GROMACS .gro file of C-alpha atoms in nm:
model
  375
    1UNK     CA    1   7.978   2.259  14.018
    2UNK     CA    2   7.890   2.628  14.000
    3UNK     CA    3   7.872   2.875  14.285
    4UNK     CA    4   7.489   2.868  14.323
    5UNK     CA    5   7.476   2.496  14.396
    6UNK     CA    6   7.537   2.258  14.684
    7UNK     CA    7   7.768   2.475  14.892
    8UNK     CA    8   7.655   2.526  15.250
    9UNK     CA    9   7.671   2.889  15.346
   10UNK     CA   10   7.848   3.094  15.459
   11UNK     CA   11   8.143   2.994  15.241
   12UNK     CA   12   8.461   3.175  15.139
   13UNK     CA   13   8.492   3.224  14.762
   14UNK     CA   14   8.820   3.299  14.584
   15UNK     CA   15   8.818   3.409  14.219
   16UNK     CA   16   9.132   3.250  14.070
   17UNK     CA   17   9.124   3.470  13.760
   18UNK     CA   18   9.128   3.789  13.967
   19UNK     CA   19   9.390   3.645  14.200
   20UNK     CA   20   9.625   3.567  13.911
   21UNK     CA   21   9.563   3.907  13.756
   22UNK     CA   22   9.650   4.081  14.082
   23UNK     CA   23   9.967   3.874  14.121
   24UNK     CA   24  10.081   3.950  13.766
   25UNK     CA   25  10.019   4.323  13.810
   26UNK     CA   26  10.236   4.343  14.122
   27UNK     CA   27  10.514   4.134  13.968
   28UNK     CA   28  10.523   4.376  13.676
   29UNK     CA   29  10.522   4.677  13.907
   30UNK     CA   30  10.814   4.581  14.130
   31UNK     CA   31  11.127   4.636  13.921
   32UNK     CA   32  11.481   4.693  14.041
   33UNK     CA   33  11.406   4.507  14.364
   34UNK     CA   34  11.274   4.163  14.441
   35UNK     CA   35  10.918   4.103  14.554
   36UNK     CA   36  10.890   3.924  14.887
   37UNK     CA   37  10.516   3.846  14.913
   38UNK     CA   38  10.351   3.864  15.253
   39UNK     CA   39  10.157   3.545  15.325
   40UNK     CA   40   9.958   3.667  15.626
   41UNK     CA   41   9.646   3.747  15.420
   42UNK     CA   42   9.606   3.410  15.253
   43UNK     CA   43   9.777   3.169  15.495
   44UNK     CA   44   9.747   2.914  15.215
   45UNK     CA   45  10.016   2.724  15.027
   46UNK     CA   46   9.794   2.698  14.719
   47UNK     CA   47   9.764   3.076  14.702
   48UNK     CA   48  10.124   3.162  14.784
   49UNK     CA   49  10.284   2.921  14.540
   50UNK     CA   50  10.107   3.112  14.260
   51UNK     CA   51  10.282   3.427  14.381
   52UNK     CA   52  10.623   3.267  14.429
   53UNK     CA   53  10.689   2.892  14.389
   54UNK     CA   54  10.875   2.717  14.675
   55UNK     CA   55  11.248   2.776  14.637
   56UNK     CA   56  11.202   3.055  14.381
   57UNK     CA   57  11.209   3.347  14.624
   58UNK     CA   58  11.153   3.472  14.975
   59UNK     CA   59  10.830   3.534  15.164
   60UNK     CA   60  10.719   3.748  15.456
   61UNK     CA   61  10.526   3.613  15.755
   62UNK     CA   62  10.352   3.763  16.055
   63UNK     CA   63  10.349   3.453  16.278
   64UNK     CA   64  10.595   3.174  16.352
   65UNK     CA   65  10.319   2.928  16.263
   66UNK     CA   66  10.328   3.072  15.911
   67UNK     CA   67  10.705   3.028  15.911
   68UNK     CA   68  10.667   2.664  16.020
   69UNK     CA   69  10.398   2.585  15.764
   70UNK     CA   70  10.572   2.743  15.467
   71UNK     CA   71  10.917   2.613  15.559
   72UNK     CA   72  10.769   2.263  15.569
   73UNK     CA   73  10.638   2.328  15.216
   74UNK     CA   74  10.976   2.424  15.072
   75UNK     CA   75  11.015   2.795  15.150
   76UNK     CA   76  11.351   2.860  15.312
   77UNK     CA   77  11.405   3.238  15.289
   78UNK     CA   78  11.155   3.385  15.536
   79UNK     CA   79  11.124   3.726  15.700
   80UNK     CA   80  10.927   3.734  16.026
   81UNK     CA   81  10.805   4.094  16.010
   82UNK     CA   82  10.675   4.148  16.363
   83UNK     CA   83  10.903   4.277  16.637
   84UNK     CA   84  11.060   3.973  16.799
   85UNK     CA   85  10.959   3.884  17.156
   86UNK     CA   86  11.226   3.715  17.373
   87UNK     CA   87  10.996   3.418  17.436
   88UNK     CA   88  11.003   3.335  17.064
   89UNK     CA   89  11.380   3.322  17.019
   90UNK     CA   90  11.406   2.952  17.102
   91UNK     CA   91  11.146   2.879  16.835
   92UNK     CA   92  11.336   3.095  16.586
   93UNK     CA   93  11.661   2.915  16.666
   94UNK     CA   94  11.495   2.576  16.626
   95UNK     CA   95  11.366   2.671  16.282
   96UNK     CA   96  11.709   2.797  16.177
   97UNK     CA   97  11.873   2.479  16.306
   98UNK     CA   98  11.648   2.282  16.070
   99UNK     CA   99  11.767   2.486  15.772
  100UNK     CA  100  11.521   2.775  15.760
  101UNK     CA  101  11.689   3.106  15.673
  102UNK     CA  102  11.459   3.296  15.909
  103UNK     CA  103  11.523   3.665  15.971
  104UNK     CA  104  11.359   3.865  16.252
  105UNK     CA  105  11.306   4.236  16.315
  106UNK     CA  106  11.344   4.461  16.619
  107UNK     CA  107  11.364   4.830  16.706
  108UNK     CA  108  11.532   4.861  17.046
  109UNK     CA  109  11.875   4.825  17.201
  110UNK     CA  110  11.722   4.601  17.468
  111UNK     CA  111  11.583   4.355  17.214
  112UNK     CA  112  11.911   4.361  17.019
  113UNK     CA  113  12.109   4.273  17.330
  114UNK     CA  114  11.875   3.989  17.423
  115UNK     CA  115  11.900   3.848  17.072
  116UNK     CA  116  12.280   3.883  17.059
  117UNK     CA  117  12.322   3.720  17.400
  118UNK     CA  118  12.099   3.432  17.294
  119UNK     CA  119  12.289   3.383  16.970
  120UNK     CA  120  12.625   3.411  17.141
  121UNK     CA  121  12.539   3.154  17.406
  122UNK     CA  122  12.435   2.912  17.132
  123UNK     CA  123  12.741   3.001  16.920
  124UNK     CA  124  12.518   3.083  16.624
  125UNK     CA  125  12.386   3.380  16.427
  126UNK     CA  126  12.030   3.511  16.448
  127UNK     CA  127  11.988   3.746  16.149
  128UNK     CA  128  11.792   4.060  16.228
  129UNK     CA  129  11.669   4.371  16.051
  130UNK     CA  130  11.626   4.702  16.232
  131UNK     CA  131  11.270   4.826  16.191
  132UNK     CA  132  11.249   5.186  16.071
  133UNK     CA  133  10.960   5.420  16.146
  134UNK     CA  134  10.911   5.587  15.809
  135UNK     CA  135  10.569   5.739  15.876
  136UNK     CA  136  10.492   5.765  16.248
  137UNK     CA  137  10.232   5.495  16.207
  138UNK     CA  138  10.349   5.220  16.438
  139UNK     CA  139  10.683   5.077  16.551
  140UNK     CA  140  11.041   5.145  16.449
  141UNK     CA  141  11.335   5.382  16.485
  142UNK     CA  142  11.302   5.721  16.319
  143UNK     CA  143  11.564   5.823  16.063
  144UNK     CA  144  11.836   6.028  16.231
  145UNK     CA  145  11.774   5.874  16.573
  146UNK     CA  146  12.104   5.789  16.743
  147UNK     CA  147  11.952   5.460  16.858
  148UNK     CA  148  11.988   5.324  16.505
  149UNK     CA  149  12.364   5.290  16.537
  150UNK     CA  150  12.336   5.171  16.898
  151UNK     CA  151  12.104   4.891  16.789
  152UNK     CA  152  12.333   4.805  16.500
  153UNK     CA  153  12.634   4.777  16.730
  154UNK     CA  154  12.435   4.571  16.981
  155UNK     CA  155  12.338   4.330  16.705
  156UNK     CA  156  12.695   4.292  16.585
  157UNK     CA  157  12.731   4.000  16.344
  158UNK     CA  158  12.353   3.941  16.363
  159UNK     CA  159  12.277   4.264  16.176
  160UNK     CA  160  12.147   4.196  15.826
  161UNK     CA  161  11.980   4.525  15.730
  162UNK     CA  162  11.679   4.752  15.773
  163UNK     CA  163  11.309   4.732  15.697
  164UNK     CA  164  10.999   4.946  15.714
  165UNK     CA  165  10.627   4.919  15.653
  166UNK     CA  166  10.444   5.237  15.557
  167UNK     CA  167  10.116   5.150  15.726
  168UNK     CA  168  10.037   5.521  15.720
  169UNK     CA  169   9.958   5.476  15.351
  170UNK     CA  170   9.624   5.331  15.459
  171UNK     CA  171   9.529   5.678  15.584
  172UNK     CA  172   9.608   5.855  15.257
  173UNK     CA  173   9.322   6.038  15.089
  174UNK     CA  174   9.447   6.040  14.730
  175UNK     CA  175   9.677   5.863  14.489
  176UNK     CA  176   9.911   6.163  14.507
  177UNK     CA  177   9.936   6.119  14.884
  178UNK     CA  178  10.015   5.750  14.843
  179UNK     CA  179  10.290   5.829  14.591
  180UNK     CA  180  10.437   6.080  14.835
  181UNK     CA  181  10.417   5.822  15.114
  182UNK     CA  182  10.593   5.565  14.896
  183UNK     CA  183  10.883   5.805  14.840
  184UNK     CA  184  10.889   5.893  15.211
  185UNK     CA  185  10.906   5.522  15.292
  186UNK     CA  186  11.186   5.460  15.044
  187UNK     CA  187  11.390   5.764  15.145
  188UNK     CA  188  11.367   5.686  15.516
  189UNK     CA  189  11.490   5.331  15.492
  190UNK     CA  190  11.764   5.412  15.238
  191UNK     CA  191  11.891   5.692  15.461
  192UNK     CA  192  11.911   5.454  15.757
  193UNK     CA  193  12.090   5.193  15.547
  194UNK     CA  194  12.346   5.453  15.441
  195UNK     CA  195  12.393   5.569  15.801
  196UNK     CA  196  12.472   5.214  15.912
  197UNK     CA  197  12.717   5.164  15.625
  198UNK     CA  198  12.888   5.497  15.699
  199UNK     CA  199  12.941   5.374  16.054
  200UNK     CA  200  13.111   5.061  15.924
  201UNK     CA  201  12.818   4.823  15.969
  202UNK     CA  202  12.673   4.591  15.705
  203UNK     CA  203  12.332   4.656  15.554
  204UNK     CA  204  12.269   4.402  15.281
  205UNK     CA  205  11.889   4.411  15.304
  206UNK     CA  206  11.686   4.729  15.255
  207UNK     CA  207  11.320   4.627  15.277
  208UNK     CA  208  11.006   4.834  15.221
  209UNK     CA  209  10.648   4.755  15.155
  210UNK     CA  210  10.275   4.792  15.179
  211UNK     CA  211  10.028   4.719  14.903
  212UNK     CA  212   9.943   5.090  14.852
  213UNK     CA  213  10.304   5.211  14.836
  214UNK     CA  214  10.418   4.916  14.626
  215UNK     CA  215  10.137   4.990  14.380
  216UNK     CA  216  10.215   5.361  14.341
  217UNK     CA  217  10.589   5.384  14.411
  218UNK     CA  218  10.776   5.567  14.136
  219UNK     CA  219  11.119   5.439  14.241
  220UNK     CA  220  11.277   5.153  14.433
  221UNK     CA  221  11.627   5.302  14.412
  222UNK     CA  222  11.840   5.177  14.699
  223UNK     CA  223  11.579   4.917  14.797
  224UNK     CA  224  11.654   4.545  14.775
  225UNK     CA  225  11.308   4.400  14.840
  226UNK     CA  226  10.940   4.491  14.857
  227UNK     CA  227  10.698   4.322  15.098
  228UNK     CA  228  10.323   4.337  15.032
  229UNK     CA  229  10.037   4.095  15.081
  230UNK     CA  230   9.678   4.212  15.056
  231UNK     CA  231   9.731   4.292  14.686
  232UNK     CA  232   9.672   3.923  14.616
  233UNK     CA  233   9.304   3.951  14.712
  234UNK     CA  234   9.242   4.325  14.762
  235UNK     CA  235   8.931   4.444  14.949
  236UNK     CA  236   8.689   4.733  14.986
  237UNK     CA  237   8.931   4.934  15.196
  238UNK     CA  238   9.194   4.917  14.923
  239UNK     CA  239   8.930   5.013  14.666
  240UNK     CA  240   8.832   5.306  14.888
  241UNK     CA  241   9.183   5.453  14.866
  242UNK     CA  242   9.208   5.380  14.491
  243UNK     CA  243   9.471   5.108  14.518
  244UNK     CA  244   9.237   4.879  14.323
  245UNK     CA  245   8.889   4.875  14.178
  246UNK     CA  246   8.595   4.681  14.318
  247UNK     CA  247   8.632   4.448  14.019
  248UNK     CA  248   8.984   4.355  14.136
  249UNK     CA  249   8.858   4.210  14.466
  250UNK     CA  250   8.916   3.835  14.444
  251UNK     CA  251   8.765   3.737  14.780
  252UNK     CA  252   8.400   3.720  14.880
  253UNK     CA  253   8.168   3.537  15.118
  254UNK     CA  254   7.878   3.339  14.977
  255UNK     CA  255   7.566   3.373  15.191
  256UNK     CA  256   7.199   3.269  15.178
  257UNK     CA  257   6.892   3.481  15.237
  258UNK     CA  258   6.719   3.328  15.540
  259UNK     CA  259   6.452   3.587  15.614
  260UNK     CA  260   6.308   3.936  15.581
  261UNK     CA  261   6.196   4.211  15.816
  262UNK     CA  262   5.943   4.400  15.597
  263UNK     CA  263   5.865   4.666  15.858
  264UNK     CA  264   6.237   4.755  15.874
  265UNK     CA  265   6.311   4.694  15.508
  266UNK     CA  266   6.580   4.435  15.589
  267UNK     CA  267   6.705   4.120  15.421
  268UNK     CA  268   6.847   3.869  15.670
  269UNK     CA  269   7.132   3.635  15.572
  270UNK     CA  270   7.336   3.362  15.739
  271UNK     CA  271   7.665   3.554  15.717
  272UNK     CA  272   7.714   3.764  16.029
  273UNK     CA  273   8.037   3.894  16.174
  274UNK     CA  274   8.163   3.541  16.237
  275UNK     CA  275   8.174   3.503  15.857
  276UNK     CA  276   8.267   3.860  15.761
  277UNK     CA  277   8.464   3.980  16.069
  278UNK     CA  278   8.385   4.294  16.269
  279UNK     CA  279   8.614   4.511  16.056
  280UNK     CA  280   8.449   4.843  15.971
  281UNK     CA  281   8.750   4.999  15.804
  282UNK     CA  282   8.552   5.176  15.533
  283UNK     CA  283   8.345   5.370  15.791
  284UNK     CA  284   8.596   5.655  15.776
  285UNK     CA  285   8.615   5.662  15.396
  286UNK     CA  286   8.411   5.856  15.143
  287UNK     CA  287   8.187   5.552  15.090
  288UNK     CA  288   8.090   5.350  15.397
  289UNK     CA  289   8.043   4.990  15.287
  290UNK     CA  290   7.903   4.871  15.619
  291UNK     CA  291   8.025   4.515  15.683
  292UNK     CA  292   8.054   4.446  15.310
  293UNK     CA  293   7.921   4.521  14.963
  294UNK     CA  294   7.641   4.293  14.842
  295UNK     CA  295   7.671   4.119  14.503
  296UNK     CA  296   7.471   3.861  14.316
  297UNK     CA  297   7.586   3.498  14.309
  298UNK     CA  298   7.824   3.574  14.023
  299UNK     CA  299   7.992   3.863  14.203
  300UNK     CA  300   7.821   4.159  14.037
  301UNK     CA  301   7.749   4.437  14.290
  302UNK     CA  302   7.394   4.562  14.322
  303UNK     CA  303   7.539   4.907  14.385
  304UNK     CA  304   7.327   5.033  14.673
  305UNK     CA  305   7.305   4.721  14.892
  306UNK     CA  306   7.543   4.670  15.184
  307UNK     CA  307   7.556   4.457  15.496
  308UNK     CA  308   7.448   4.738  15.726
  309UNK     CA  309   7.442   4.534  16.045
  310UNK     CA  310   7.582   4.207  16.173
  311UNK     CA  311   7.525   3.977  16.465
  312UNK     CA  312   7.729   3.665  16.527
  313UNK     CA  313   7.555   3.450  16.265
  314UNK     CA  314   7.312   3.697  16.105
  315UNK     CA  315   7.379   3.963  15.845
  316UNK     CA  316   7.141   4.251  15.786
  317UNK     CA  317   7.122   4.386  15.431
  318UNK     CA  318   6.971   4.723  15.351
  319UNK     CA  319   7.031   5.013  15.118
  320UNK     CA  320   7.338   5.227  15.184
  321UNK     CA  321   7.247   5.511  15.416
  322UNK     CA  322   6.989   5.302  15.601
  323UNK     CA  323   6.707   5.350  15.354
  324UNK     CA  324   6.454   5.064  15.404
  325UNK     CA  325   6.390   4.830  15.112
  326UNK     CA  326   6.028   4.829  15.002
  327UNK     CA  327   5.821   4.516  14.954
  328UNK     CA  328   5.886   4.499  14.582
  329UNK     CA  329   6.262   4.511  14.640
  330UNK     CA  330   6.249   4.251  14.917
  331UNK     CA  331   6.054   4.019  14.687
  332UNK     CA  332   6.354   4.012  14.454
  333UNK     CA  333   6.544   3.819  14.721
  334UNK     CA  334   6.332   3.517  14.822
  335UNK     CA  335   6.442   3.272  15.090
  336UNK     CA  336   6.739   3.072  14.968
  337UNK     CA  337   6.873   3.339  14.731
  338UNK     CA  338   7.252   3.319  14.716
  339UNK     CA  339   7.450   3.641  14.744
  340UNK     CA  340   7.820   3.721  14.763
  341UNK     CA  341   7.960   3.983  15.000
  342UNK     CA  342   8.285   4.168  14.925
  343UNK     CA  343   8.485   4.227  15.246
  344UNK     CA  344   8.620   4.545  15.400
  345UNK     CA  345   8.942   4.373  15.506
  346UNK     CA  346   9.050   4.057  15.324
  347UNK     CA  347   9.287   3.947  15.603
  348UNK     CA  348   9.019   3.963  15.871
  349UNK     CA  349   8.747   3.797  15.662
  350UNK     CA  350   8.971   3.514  15.540
  351UNK     CA  351   9.073   3.449  15.901
  352UNK     CA  352   8.715   3.346  15.979
  353UNK     CA  353   8.733   3.045  15.744
  354UNK     CA  354   8.939   2.727  15.704
  355UNK     CA  355   8.956   2.721  15.326
  356UNK     CA  356   8.879   2.883  14.991
  357UNK     CA  357   8.624   2.759  14.739
  358UNK     CA  358   8.808   2.852  14.419
  359UNK     CA  359   8.612   2.959  14.112
  360UNK     CA  360   8.729   2.993  13.752
  361UNK     CA  361   8.635   3.231  13.472
  362UNK     CA  362   8.294   3.065  13.427
  363UNK     CA  363   8.218   3.089  13.801
  364UNK     CA  364   8.252   2.713  13.839
  365UNK     CA  365   8.412   2.580  14.154
  366UNK     CA  366   8.733   2.408  14.047
  367UNK     CA  367   8.908   2.343  14.380
  368UNK     CA  368   8.909   2.387  14.753
  369UNK     CA  369   9.230   2.532  14.892
  370UNK     CA  370   9.285   2.492  15.267
  371UNK     CA  371   9.411   2.772  15.489
  372UNK     CA  372   9.533   2.775  15.848
  373UNK     CA  373   9.521   3.021  16.136
  374UNK     CA  374   9.671   3.075  16.479
  375UNK     CA  375  10.020   3.156  16.600
   0.00000   0.00000   0.00000
């Protein structure tokens, strides 16, 4: 069946051709290091196995539920890339006891001591990476901070390496800034790895990654692996910082026109923020895409139409800038018209749905791939 058919709306649409193209582009880009795809965006075995088949490489997760799900599907080498909380260590140990090579991250002496004590009591090893703050964006130890070696010593035999995520790349205003951020990310984590080695500590893993820096990095020298995830689908935010084009966005939400407000110049749809998410990440960019860019049923943008407002189950479509649509324009979208909305943030929009309706190059639905959520 084709997209404009029997699907009840709102429905999450995944363009397999664009997905595969995005995956191939990143595989070709990452050379000299291995790609460790982040699965948090898709949370779907059917998607992730196209990026890396089970047993063929490692993955990155943001929840222990993701670790459980993908380990059960044959993925053994897993990095849990959120600072470990003490109340999760039993879960981590249980996964490792079942054969999962699960590695965690942390950025404090306190967390390192708790982890080492837990591992020592159980007479086991809990591999950990020290998180490095390469850009002042979020968590981590800054290069040159004396705590790096303190954490390494506290970890002892549990130390496996260092990692960083240059989330500050999302704030870059040009490709040149992203390239500079990619080098800053690389240099910071390599410096920390060398500092640990100079102090006599092992540092086998040197991990970097964000979709912007992975896309524009000019060197992975000294890096062993690259973690990135949203590149699989891309979104309007990534397009807004020139990491992709609008045509690269593989994810959209199919919605139906359910009404009009002629006096306001609005089209009303059945895809509100429960279908699109409340993410307004493009509001601070050069082009504000509202809650999403409006396309026809085959994914071609109209150009000036955005979801300018959203209630729980209702989307409001108008021209960018709030210009009302006149009667002639509204008449082009009668009740029941199917539209597709490109999202600001693929992770947040996908999280609103329990599966992907997968389309092929002729816009025919060829499969439904389930996804999961939660922690």
